[in-house]
Short mmCIF file of C-alpha atoms in Angstrom, two decimals:
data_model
loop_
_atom_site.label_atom_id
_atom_site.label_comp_id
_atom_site.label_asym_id
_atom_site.label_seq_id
_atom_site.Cartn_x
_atom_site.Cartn_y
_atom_site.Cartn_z
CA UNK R 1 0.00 0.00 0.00
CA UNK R 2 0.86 3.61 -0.49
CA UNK R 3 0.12 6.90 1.28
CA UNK R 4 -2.01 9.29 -0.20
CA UNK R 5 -3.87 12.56 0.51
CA UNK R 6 -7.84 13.23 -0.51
CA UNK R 7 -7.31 16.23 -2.74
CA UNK R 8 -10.63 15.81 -5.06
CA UNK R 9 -13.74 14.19 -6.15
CA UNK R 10 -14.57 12.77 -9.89
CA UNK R 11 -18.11 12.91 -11.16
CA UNK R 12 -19.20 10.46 -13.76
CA UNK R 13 -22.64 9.79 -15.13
CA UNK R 14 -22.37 7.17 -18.22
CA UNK R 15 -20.24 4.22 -16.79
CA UNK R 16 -19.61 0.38 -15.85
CA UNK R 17 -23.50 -0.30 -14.27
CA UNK R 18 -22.26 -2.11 -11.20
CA UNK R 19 -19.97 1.30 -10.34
CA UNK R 20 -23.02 2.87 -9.49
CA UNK R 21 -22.98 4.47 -5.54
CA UNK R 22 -18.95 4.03 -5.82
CA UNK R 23 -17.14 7.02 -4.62
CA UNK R 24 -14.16 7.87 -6.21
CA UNK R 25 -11.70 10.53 -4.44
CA UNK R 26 -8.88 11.88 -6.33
CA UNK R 27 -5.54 11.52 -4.41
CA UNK R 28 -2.31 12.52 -4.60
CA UNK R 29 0.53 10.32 -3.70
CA UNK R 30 2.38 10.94 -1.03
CA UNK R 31 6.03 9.69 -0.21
CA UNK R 32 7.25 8.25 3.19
CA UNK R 33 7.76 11.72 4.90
CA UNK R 34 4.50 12.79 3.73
CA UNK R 35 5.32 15.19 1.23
CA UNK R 36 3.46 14.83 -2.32
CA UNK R 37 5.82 13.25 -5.55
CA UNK R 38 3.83 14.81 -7.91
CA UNK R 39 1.71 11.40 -9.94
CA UNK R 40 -1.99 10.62 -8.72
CA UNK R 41 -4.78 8.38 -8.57
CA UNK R 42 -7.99 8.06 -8.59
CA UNK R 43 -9.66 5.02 -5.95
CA UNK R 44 -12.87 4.21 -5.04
CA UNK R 45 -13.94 5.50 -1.08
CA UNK R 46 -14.00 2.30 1.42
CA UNK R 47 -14.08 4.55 4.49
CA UNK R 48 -15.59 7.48 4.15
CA UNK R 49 -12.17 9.88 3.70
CA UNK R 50 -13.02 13.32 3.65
CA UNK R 51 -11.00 16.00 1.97
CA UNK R 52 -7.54 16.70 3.13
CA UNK R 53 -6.85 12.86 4.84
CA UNK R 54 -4.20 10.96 4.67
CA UNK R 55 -5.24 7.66 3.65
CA UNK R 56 -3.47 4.24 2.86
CA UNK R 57 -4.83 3.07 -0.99
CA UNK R 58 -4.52 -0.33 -2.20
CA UNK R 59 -4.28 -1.33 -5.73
CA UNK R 60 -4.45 -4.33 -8.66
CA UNK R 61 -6.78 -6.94 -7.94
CA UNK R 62 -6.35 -5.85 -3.91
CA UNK R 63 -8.48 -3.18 -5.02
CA UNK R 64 -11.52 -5.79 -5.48
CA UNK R 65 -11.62 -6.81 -2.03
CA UNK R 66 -13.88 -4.52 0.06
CA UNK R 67 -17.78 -5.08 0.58
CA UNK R 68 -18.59 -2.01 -2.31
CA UNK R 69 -15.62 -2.72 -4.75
CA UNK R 70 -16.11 -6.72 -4.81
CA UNK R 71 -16.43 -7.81 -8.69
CA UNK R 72 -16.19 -3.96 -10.01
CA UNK R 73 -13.76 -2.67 -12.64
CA UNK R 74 -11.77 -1.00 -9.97
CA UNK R 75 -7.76 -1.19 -9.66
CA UNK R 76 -7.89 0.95 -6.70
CA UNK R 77 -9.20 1.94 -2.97
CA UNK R 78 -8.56 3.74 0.20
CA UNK R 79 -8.78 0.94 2.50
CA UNK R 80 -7.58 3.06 5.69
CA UNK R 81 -7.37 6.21 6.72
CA UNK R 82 -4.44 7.09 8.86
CA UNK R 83 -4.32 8.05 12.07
CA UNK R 84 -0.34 7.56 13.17
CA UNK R 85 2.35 7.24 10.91
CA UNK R 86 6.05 6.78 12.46
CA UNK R 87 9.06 6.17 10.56
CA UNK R 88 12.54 6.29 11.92
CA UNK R 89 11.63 6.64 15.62
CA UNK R 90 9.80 10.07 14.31
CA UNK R 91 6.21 11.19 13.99
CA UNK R 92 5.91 11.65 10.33
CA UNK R 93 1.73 12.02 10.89
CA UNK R 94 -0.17 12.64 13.45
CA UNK R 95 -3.95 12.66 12.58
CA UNK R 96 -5.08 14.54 15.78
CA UNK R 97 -2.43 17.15 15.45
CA UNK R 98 -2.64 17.43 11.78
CA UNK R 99 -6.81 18.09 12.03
CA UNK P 1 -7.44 4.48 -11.93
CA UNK P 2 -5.84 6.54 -13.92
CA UNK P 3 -7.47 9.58 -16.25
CA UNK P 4 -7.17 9.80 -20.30
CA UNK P 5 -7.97 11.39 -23.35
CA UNK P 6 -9.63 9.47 -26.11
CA UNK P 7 -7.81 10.20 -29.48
CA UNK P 8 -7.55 7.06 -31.75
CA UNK P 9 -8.63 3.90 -32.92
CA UNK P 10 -6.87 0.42 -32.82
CA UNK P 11 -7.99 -2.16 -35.69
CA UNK P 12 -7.21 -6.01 -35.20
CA UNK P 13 -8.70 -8.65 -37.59
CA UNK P 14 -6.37 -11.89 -36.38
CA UNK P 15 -6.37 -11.80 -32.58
CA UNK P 16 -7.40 -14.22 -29.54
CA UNK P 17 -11.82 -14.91 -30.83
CA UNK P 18 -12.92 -14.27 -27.45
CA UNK P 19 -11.88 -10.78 -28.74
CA UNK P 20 -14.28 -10.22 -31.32
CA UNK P 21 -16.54 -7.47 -30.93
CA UNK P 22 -14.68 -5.42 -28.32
CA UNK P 23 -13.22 -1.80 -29.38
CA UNK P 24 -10.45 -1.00 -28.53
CA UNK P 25 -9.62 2.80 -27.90
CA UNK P 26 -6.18 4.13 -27.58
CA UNK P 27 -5.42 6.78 -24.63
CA UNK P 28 -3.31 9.12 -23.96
CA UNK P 29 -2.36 9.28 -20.14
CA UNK P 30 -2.96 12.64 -18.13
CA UNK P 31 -1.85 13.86 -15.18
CA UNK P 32 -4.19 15.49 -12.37
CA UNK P 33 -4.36 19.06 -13.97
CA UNK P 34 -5.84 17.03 -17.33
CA UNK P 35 -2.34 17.63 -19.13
CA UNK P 36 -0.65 14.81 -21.02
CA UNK P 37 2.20 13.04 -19.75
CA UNK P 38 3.79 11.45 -22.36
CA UNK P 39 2.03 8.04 -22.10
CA UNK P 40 -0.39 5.85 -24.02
CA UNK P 41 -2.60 2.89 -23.52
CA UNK P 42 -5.08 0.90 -25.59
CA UNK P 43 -8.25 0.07 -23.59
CA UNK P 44 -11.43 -1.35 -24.46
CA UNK P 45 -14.26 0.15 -24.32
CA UNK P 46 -16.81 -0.82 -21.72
CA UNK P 47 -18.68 2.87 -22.11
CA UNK P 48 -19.00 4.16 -25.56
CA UNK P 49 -16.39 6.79 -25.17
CA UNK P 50 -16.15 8.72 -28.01
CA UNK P 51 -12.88 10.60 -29.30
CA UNK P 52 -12.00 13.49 -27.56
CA UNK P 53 -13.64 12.51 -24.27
CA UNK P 54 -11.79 12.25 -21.30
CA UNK P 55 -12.22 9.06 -19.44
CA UNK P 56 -11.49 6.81 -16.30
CA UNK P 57 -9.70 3.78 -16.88
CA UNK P 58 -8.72 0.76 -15.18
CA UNK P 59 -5.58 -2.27 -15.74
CA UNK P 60 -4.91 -5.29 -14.56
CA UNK P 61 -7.68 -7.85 -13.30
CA UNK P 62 -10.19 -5.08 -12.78
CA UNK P 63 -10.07 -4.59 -16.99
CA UNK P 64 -12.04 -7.97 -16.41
CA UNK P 65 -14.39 -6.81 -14.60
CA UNK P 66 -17.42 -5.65 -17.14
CA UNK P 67 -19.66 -7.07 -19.15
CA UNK P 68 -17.55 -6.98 -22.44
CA UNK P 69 -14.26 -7.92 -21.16
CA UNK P 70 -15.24 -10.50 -18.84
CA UNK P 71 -12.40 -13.88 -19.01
CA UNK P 72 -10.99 -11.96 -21.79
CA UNK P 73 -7.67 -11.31 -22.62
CA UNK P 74 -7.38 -7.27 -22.04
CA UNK P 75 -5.54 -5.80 -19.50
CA UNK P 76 -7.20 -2.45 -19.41
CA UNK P 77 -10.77 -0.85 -19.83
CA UNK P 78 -12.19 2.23 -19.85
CA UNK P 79 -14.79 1.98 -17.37
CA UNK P 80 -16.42 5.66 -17.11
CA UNK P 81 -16.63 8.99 -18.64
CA UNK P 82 -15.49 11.72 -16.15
CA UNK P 83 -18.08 14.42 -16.17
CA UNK P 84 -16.21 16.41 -13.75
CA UNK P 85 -13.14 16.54 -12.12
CA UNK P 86 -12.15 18.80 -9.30
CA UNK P 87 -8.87 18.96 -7.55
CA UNK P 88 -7.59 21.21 -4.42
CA UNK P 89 -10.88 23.21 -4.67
CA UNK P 90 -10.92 23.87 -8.73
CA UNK P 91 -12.68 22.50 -11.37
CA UNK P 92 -9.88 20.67 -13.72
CA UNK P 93 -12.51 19.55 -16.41
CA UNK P 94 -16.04 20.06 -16.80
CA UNK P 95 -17.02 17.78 -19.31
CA UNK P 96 -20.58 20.26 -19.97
CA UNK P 97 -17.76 23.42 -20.85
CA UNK P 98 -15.60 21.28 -23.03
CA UNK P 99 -17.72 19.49 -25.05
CA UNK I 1 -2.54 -2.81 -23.60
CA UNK I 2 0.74 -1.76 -25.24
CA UNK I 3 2.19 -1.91 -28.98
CA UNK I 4 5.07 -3.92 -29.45
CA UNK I 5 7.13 -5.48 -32.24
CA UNK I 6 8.04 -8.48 -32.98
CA UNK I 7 11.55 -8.38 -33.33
CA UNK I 8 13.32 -12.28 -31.90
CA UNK I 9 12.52 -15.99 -30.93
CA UNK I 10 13.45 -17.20 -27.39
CA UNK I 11 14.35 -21.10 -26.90
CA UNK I 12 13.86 -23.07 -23.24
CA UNK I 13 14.06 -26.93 -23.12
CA UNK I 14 14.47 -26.49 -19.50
CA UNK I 15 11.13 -25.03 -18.23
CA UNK I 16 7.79 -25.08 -15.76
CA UNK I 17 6.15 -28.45 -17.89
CA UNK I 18 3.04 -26.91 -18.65
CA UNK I 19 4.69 -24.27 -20.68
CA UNK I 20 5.37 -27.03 -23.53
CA UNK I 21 4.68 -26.26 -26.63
CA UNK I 22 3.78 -22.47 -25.90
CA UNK I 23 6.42 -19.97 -28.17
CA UNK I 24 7.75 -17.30 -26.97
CA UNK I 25 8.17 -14.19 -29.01
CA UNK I 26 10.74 -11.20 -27.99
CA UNK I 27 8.92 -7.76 -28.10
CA UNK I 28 9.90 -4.02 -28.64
CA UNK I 29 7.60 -1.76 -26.86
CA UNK I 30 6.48 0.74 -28.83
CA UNK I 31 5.13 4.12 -28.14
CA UNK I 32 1.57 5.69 -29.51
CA UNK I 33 3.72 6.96 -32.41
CA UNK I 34 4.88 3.00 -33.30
CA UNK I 35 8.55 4.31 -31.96
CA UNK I 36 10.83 2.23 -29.91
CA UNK I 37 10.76 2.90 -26.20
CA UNK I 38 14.16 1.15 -25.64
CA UNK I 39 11.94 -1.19 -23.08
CA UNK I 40 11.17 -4.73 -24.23
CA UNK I 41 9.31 -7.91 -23.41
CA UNK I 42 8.89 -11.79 -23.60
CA UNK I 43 5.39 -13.14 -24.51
CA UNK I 44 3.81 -16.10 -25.25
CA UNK I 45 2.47 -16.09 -29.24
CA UNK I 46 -1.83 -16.68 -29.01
CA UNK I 47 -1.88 -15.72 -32.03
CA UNK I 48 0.44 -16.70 -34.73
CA UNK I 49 2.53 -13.26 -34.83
CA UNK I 50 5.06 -12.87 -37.35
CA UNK I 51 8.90 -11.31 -37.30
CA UNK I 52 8.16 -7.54 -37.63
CA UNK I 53 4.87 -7.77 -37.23
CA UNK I 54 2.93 -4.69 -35.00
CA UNK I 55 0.98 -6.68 -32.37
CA UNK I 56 -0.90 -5.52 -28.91
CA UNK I 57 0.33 -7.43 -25.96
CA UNK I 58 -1.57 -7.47 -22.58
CA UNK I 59 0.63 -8.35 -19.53
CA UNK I 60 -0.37 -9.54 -15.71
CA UNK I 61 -3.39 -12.20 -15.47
CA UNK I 62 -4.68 -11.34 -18.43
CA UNK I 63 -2.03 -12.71 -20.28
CA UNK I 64 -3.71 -16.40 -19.11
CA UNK I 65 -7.09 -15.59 -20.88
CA UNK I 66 -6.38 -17.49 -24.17
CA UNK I 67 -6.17 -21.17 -25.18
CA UNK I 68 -2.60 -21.21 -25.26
CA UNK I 69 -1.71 -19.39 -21.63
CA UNK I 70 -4.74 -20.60 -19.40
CA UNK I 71 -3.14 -21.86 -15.96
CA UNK I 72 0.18 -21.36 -16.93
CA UNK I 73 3.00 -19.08 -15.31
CA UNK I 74 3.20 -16.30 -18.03
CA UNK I 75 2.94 -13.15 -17.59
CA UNK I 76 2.78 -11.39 -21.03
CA UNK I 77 0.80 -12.58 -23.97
CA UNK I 78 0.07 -11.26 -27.61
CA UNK I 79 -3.44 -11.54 -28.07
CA UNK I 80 -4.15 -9.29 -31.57
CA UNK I 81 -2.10 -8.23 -34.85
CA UNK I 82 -2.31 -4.67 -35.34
CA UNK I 83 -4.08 -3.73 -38.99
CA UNK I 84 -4.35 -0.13 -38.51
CA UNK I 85 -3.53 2.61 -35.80
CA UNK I 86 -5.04 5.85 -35.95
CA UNK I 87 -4.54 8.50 -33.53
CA UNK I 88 -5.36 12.27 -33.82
CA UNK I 89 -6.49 11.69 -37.11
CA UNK I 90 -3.54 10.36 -38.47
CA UNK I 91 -2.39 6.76 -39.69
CA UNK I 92 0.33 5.80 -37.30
CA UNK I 93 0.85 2.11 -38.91
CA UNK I 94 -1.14 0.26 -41.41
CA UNK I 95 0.03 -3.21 -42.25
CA UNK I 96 -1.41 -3.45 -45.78
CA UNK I 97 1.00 -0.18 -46.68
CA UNK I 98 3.67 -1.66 -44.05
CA UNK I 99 3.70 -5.37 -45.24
CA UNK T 1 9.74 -10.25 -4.11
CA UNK T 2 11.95 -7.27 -3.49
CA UNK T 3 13.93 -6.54 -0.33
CA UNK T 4 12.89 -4.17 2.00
CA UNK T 5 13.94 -2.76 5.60
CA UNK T 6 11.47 -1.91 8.40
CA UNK T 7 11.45 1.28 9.50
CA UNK T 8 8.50 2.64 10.93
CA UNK T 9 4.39 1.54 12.00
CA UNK T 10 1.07 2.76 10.56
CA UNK T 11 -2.22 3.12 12.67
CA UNK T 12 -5.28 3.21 11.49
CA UNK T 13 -8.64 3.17 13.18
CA UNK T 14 -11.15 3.98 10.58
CA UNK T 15 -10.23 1.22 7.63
CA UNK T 16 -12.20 -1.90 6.02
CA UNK T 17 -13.29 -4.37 8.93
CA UNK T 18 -11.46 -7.16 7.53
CA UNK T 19 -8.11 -5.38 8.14
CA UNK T 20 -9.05 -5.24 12.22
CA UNK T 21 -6.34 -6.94 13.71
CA UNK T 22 -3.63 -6.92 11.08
CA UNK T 23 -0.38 -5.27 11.32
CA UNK T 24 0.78 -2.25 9.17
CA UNK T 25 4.67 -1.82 8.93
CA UNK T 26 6.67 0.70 6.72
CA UNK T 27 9.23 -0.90 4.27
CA UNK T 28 12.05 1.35 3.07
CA UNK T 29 12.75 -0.29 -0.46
CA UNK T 30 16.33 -1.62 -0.76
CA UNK T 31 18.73 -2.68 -3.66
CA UNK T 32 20.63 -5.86 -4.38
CA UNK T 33 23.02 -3.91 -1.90
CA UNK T 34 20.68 -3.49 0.54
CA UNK T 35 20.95 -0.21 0.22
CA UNK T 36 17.68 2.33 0.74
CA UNK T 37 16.74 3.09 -3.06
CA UNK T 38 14.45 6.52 -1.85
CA UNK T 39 11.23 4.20 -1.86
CA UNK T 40 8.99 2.85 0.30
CA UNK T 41 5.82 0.55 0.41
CA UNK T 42 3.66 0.30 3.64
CA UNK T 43 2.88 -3.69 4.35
CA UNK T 44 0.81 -6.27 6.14
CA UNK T 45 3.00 -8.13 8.56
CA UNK T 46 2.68 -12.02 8.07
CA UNK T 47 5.95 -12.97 10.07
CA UNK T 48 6.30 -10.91 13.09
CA UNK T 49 8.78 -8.51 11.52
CA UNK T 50 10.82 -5.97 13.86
CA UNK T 51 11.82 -2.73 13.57
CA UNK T 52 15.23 -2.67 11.73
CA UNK T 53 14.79 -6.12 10.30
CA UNK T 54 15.70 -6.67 6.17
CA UNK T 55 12.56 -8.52 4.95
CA UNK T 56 11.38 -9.81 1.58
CA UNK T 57 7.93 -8.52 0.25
CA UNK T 58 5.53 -9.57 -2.10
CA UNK T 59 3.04 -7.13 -4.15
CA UNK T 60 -0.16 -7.51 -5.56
CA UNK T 61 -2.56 -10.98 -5.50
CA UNK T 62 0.61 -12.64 -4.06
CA UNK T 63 -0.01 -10.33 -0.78
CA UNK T 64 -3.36 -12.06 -0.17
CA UNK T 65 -1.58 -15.68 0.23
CA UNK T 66 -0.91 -15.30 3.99
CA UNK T 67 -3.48 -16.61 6.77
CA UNK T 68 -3.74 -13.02 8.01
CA UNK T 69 -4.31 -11.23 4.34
CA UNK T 70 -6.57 -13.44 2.95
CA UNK T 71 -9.61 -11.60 0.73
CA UNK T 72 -8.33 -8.83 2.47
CA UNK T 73 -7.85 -5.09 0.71
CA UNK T 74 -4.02 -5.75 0.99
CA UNK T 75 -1.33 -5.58 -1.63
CA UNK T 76 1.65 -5.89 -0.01
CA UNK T 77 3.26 -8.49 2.95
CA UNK T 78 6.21 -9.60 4.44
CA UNK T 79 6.07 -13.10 3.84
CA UNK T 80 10.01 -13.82 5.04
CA UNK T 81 13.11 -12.15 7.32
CA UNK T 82 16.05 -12.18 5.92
CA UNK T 83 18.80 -14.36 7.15
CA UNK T 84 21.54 -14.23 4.61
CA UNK T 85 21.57 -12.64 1.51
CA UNK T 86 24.33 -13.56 -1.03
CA UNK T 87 25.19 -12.04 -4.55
CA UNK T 88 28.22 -12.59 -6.42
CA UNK T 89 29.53 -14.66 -3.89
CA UNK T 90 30.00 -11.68 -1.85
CA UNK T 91 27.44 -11.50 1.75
CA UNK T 92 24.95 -9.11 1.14
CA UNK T 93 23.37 -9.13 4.38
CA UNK T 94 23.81 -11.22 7.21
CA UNK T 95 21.48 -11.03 10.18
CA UNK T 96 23.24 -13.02 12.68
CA UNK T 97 26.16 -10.30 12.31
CA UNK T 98 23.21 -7.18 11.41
CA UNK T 99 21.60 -8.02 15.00
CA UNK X 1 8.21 -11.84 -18.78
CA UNK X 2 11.69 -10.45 -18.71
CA UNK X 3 15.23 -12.18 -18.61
CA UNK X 4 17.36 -12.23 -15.54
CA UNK X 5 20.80 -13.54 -14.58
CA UNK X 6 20.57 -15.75 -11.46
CA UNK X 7 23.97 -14.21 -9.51
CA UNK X 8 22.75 -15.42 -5.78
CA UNK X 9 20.81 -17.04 -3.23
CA UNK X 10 18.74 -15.60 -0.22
CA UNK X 11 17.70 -17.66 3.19
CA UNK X 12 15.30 -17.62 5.24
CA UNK X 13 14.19 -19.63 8.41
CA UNK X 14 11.23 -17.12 10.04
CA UNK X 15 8.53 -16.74 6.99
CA UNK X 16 4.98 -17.78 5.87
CA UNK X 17 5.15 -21.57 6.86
CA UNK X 18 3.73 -22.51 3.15
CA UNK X 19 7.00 -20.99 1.43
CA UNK X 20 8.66 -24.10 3.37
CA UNK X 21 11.00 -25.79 0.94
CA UNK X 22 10.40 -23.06 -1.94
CA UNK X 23 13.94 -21.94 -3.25
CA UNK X 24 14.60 -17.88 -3.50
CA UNK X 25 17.15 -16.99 -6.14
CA UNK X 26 18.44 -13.66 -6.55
CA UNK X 27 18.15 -12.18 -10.08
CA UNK X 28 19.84 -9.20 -12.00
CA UNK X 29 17.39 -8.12 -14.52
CA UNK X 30 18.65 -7.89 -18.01
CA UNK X 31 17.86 -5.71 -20.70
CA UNK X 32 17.59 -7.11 -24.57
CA UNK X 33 20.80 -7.32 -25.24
CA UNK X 34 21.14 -9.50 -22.10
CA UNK X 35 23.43 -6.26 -20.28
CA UNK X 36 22.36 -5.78 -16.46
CA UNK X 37 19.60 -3.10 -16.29
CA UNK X 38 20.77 -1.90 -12.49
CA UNK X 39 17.20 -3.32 -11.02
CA UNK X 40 17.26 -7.20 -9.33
CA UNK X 41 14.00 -9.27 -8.35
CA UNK X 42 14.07 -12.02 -5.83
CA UNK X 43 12.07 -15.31 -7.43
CA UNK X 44 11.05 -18.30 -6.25
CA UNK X 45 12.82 -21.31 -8.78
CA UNK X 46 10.98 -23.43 -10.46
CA UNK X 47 13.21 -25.02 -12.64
CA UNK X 48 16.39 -25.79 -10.74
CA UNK X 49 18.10 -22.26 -12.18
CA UNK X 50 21.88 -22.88 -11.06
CA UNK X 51 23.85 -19.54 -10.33
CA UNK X 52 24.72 -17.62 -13.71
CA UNK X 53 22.49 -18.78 -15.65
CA UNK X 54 19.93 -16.43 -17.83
CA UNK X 55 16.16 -17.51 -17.43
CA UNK X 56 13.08 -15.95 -18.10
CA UNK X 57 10.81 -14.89 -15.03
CA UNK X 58 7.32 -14.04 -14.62
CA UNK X 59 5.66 -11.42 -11.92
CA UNK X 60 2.56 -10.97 -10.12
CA UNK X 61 -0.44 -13.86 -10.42
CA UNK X 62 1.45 -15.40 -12.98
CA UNK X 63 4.22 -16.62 -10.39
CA UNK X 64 1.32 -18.62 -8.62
CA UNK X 65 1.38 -20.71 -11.73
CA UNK X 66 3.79 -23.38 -11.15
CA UNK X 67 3.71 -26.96 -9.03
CA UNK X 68 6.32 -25.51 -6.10
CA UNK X 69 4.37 -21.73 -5.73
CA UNK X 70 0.91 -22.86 -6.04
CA UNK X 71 -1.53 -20.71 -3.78
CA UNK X 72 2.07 -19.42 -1.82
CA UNK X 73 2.88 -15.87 -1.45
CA UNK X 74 5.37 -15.28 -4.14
CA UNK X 75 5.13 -12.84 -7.23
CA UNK X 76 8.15 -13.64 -9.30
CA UNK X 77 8.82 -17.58 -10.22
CA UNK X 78 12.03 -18.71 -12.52
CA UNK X 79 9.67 -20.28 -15.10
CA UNK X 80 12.37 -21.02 -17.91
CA UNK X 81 16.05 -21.71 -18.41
CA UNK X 82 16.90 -19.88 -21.49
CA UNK X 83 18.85 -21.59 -24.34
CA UNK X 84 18.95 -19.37 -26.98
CA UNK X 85 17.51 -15.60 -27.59
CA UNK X 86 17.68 -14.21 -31.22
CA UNK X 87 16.94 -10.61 -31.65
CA UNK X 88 16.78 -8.87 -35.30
CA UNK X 89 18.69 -11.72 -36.72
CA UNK X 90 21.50 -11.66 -34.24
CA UNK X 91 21.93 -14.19 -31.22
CA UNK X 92 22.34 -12.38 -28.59
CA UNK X 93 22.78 -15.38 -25.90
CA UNK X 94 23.23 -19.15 -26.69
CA UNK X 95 23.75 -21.38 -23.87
CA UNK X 96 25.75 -23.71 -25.22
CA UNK X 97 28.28 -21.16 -26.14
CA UNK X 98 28.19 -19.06 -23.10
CA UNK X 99 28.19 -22.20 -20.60
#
């Protein structure tokens, strides 16, 4: 998995039927200190991420395996949002400090 | 999932038959801002995407994943047309402006 | 999916048994403008490809979704012959002229 | 499977219920030398990995072949620690000297 | 599926129990002209690779695909000892030759 941060929302109308009701947030990547390296994707919403999270996305068929992306045309989803990330013995993220 | 613009046409007469019938579109990759970065993909068409049109797609298993490329051999559909896209607050691409 | 060429033949005696009989074709990647990319690729033949010959190959598990690959530990796969590539209007490749 | 070194823990309370009790650690990406290449994949832990610790990793479907990450949103694990790591009959990496 | 020179070995005692037995070789991957590319893939061995050798690997689902990784947690499998690889006319590895 990868970090990411909710930056956007994508509207579509004519697509895949069984997509209907998915979510799909726009994120940028992030890289391990938290700080954006500039490439992006678009996932399907698990969790309910709001704007501005940092979330954890999973992609490829790892994508498929939450209760409203099962059997979709989906290669990827936010499957966590994050609350604590420490790397290095340092706090990298803190999701109560950082809201 | 990644976002592209529509802007050709692959023809294939001698491929795998489970094949037959599917259209396949070729993409140009964008980045978030709807600019083109350099890279391509041919993806069948699960939407009726039409040239021009920007568009959502997916690789890997999920490509599998819709009624036209189900157990086929294609490793990427398009699998929506993005109606709107909005990133950090502004509208990227409004599909009812540019069209 | 991705444009490649045909360009070399790869020979195993030694090999996963269930890969008998399946040949194995060496691929340039080629860019939207039927360039080389310098990048390359092994892939099992589903479909009879020539030397030279423009072909779409799809890689990950799609590359098991035709008679020849099903349930067998390849990753790559050339599943159509190219006839004609258009993109923005123009004829990238057409095998009637190129042939 | 590429080689990776733990360096840091993820937390997350809000995330698909199938991921509740799984652990979350943050892989710095090495090279053949074991040396930090500048990226970084956050994993499931299927071994009992510590801090410090040079692991192997697997991505994609292959990360759902553990007991813990079965048909779970996951696409990465630790599936092995490193012991001894040899290349060009030079030692790599040798944990009983590492620790 | 790409070609890769086996140039060492990596051990393991603490990992998923079902890897058990399963043989990881280290691999330098190698572009077509068979010159080292700088990147390196661990692989389970399927074949009985022996240390510089050149054989032909497969990633992601596709490494689930042989007798000794079946349903295991492994996305890169040794799949083929390579004997000879012709590219535009020239060989540009032959075994028999090289051994």
């Amino acid at each position: 998995m990868l970090l990411g941060r909710v930056v956007g929302t994508l509207v579509s109308t004519r697509k895949e039927p069984s997509l209907d009701g998915l979510k799909f947030l726009v994120l940028k990547q992030l890289d391990i200190d938290c700080q954006e390296t500039g490439g992006y994707r678009v996932a399907a919403d698990a969790v309910g991420a709001g704007l501005g999270e940092i979330v954890l996305y999973a992609t490829g068929s790892a994508a498929r395996q939450t209760k409203v992306t099962d059997r979709r045309p989906c290669d990827g989803v936010i499957m966590a949002i994050v609350d604590l990330l420490e790397v290095d013995g340092t706090i990298k993220y803190d999701k109560a400090e950082a809201g």
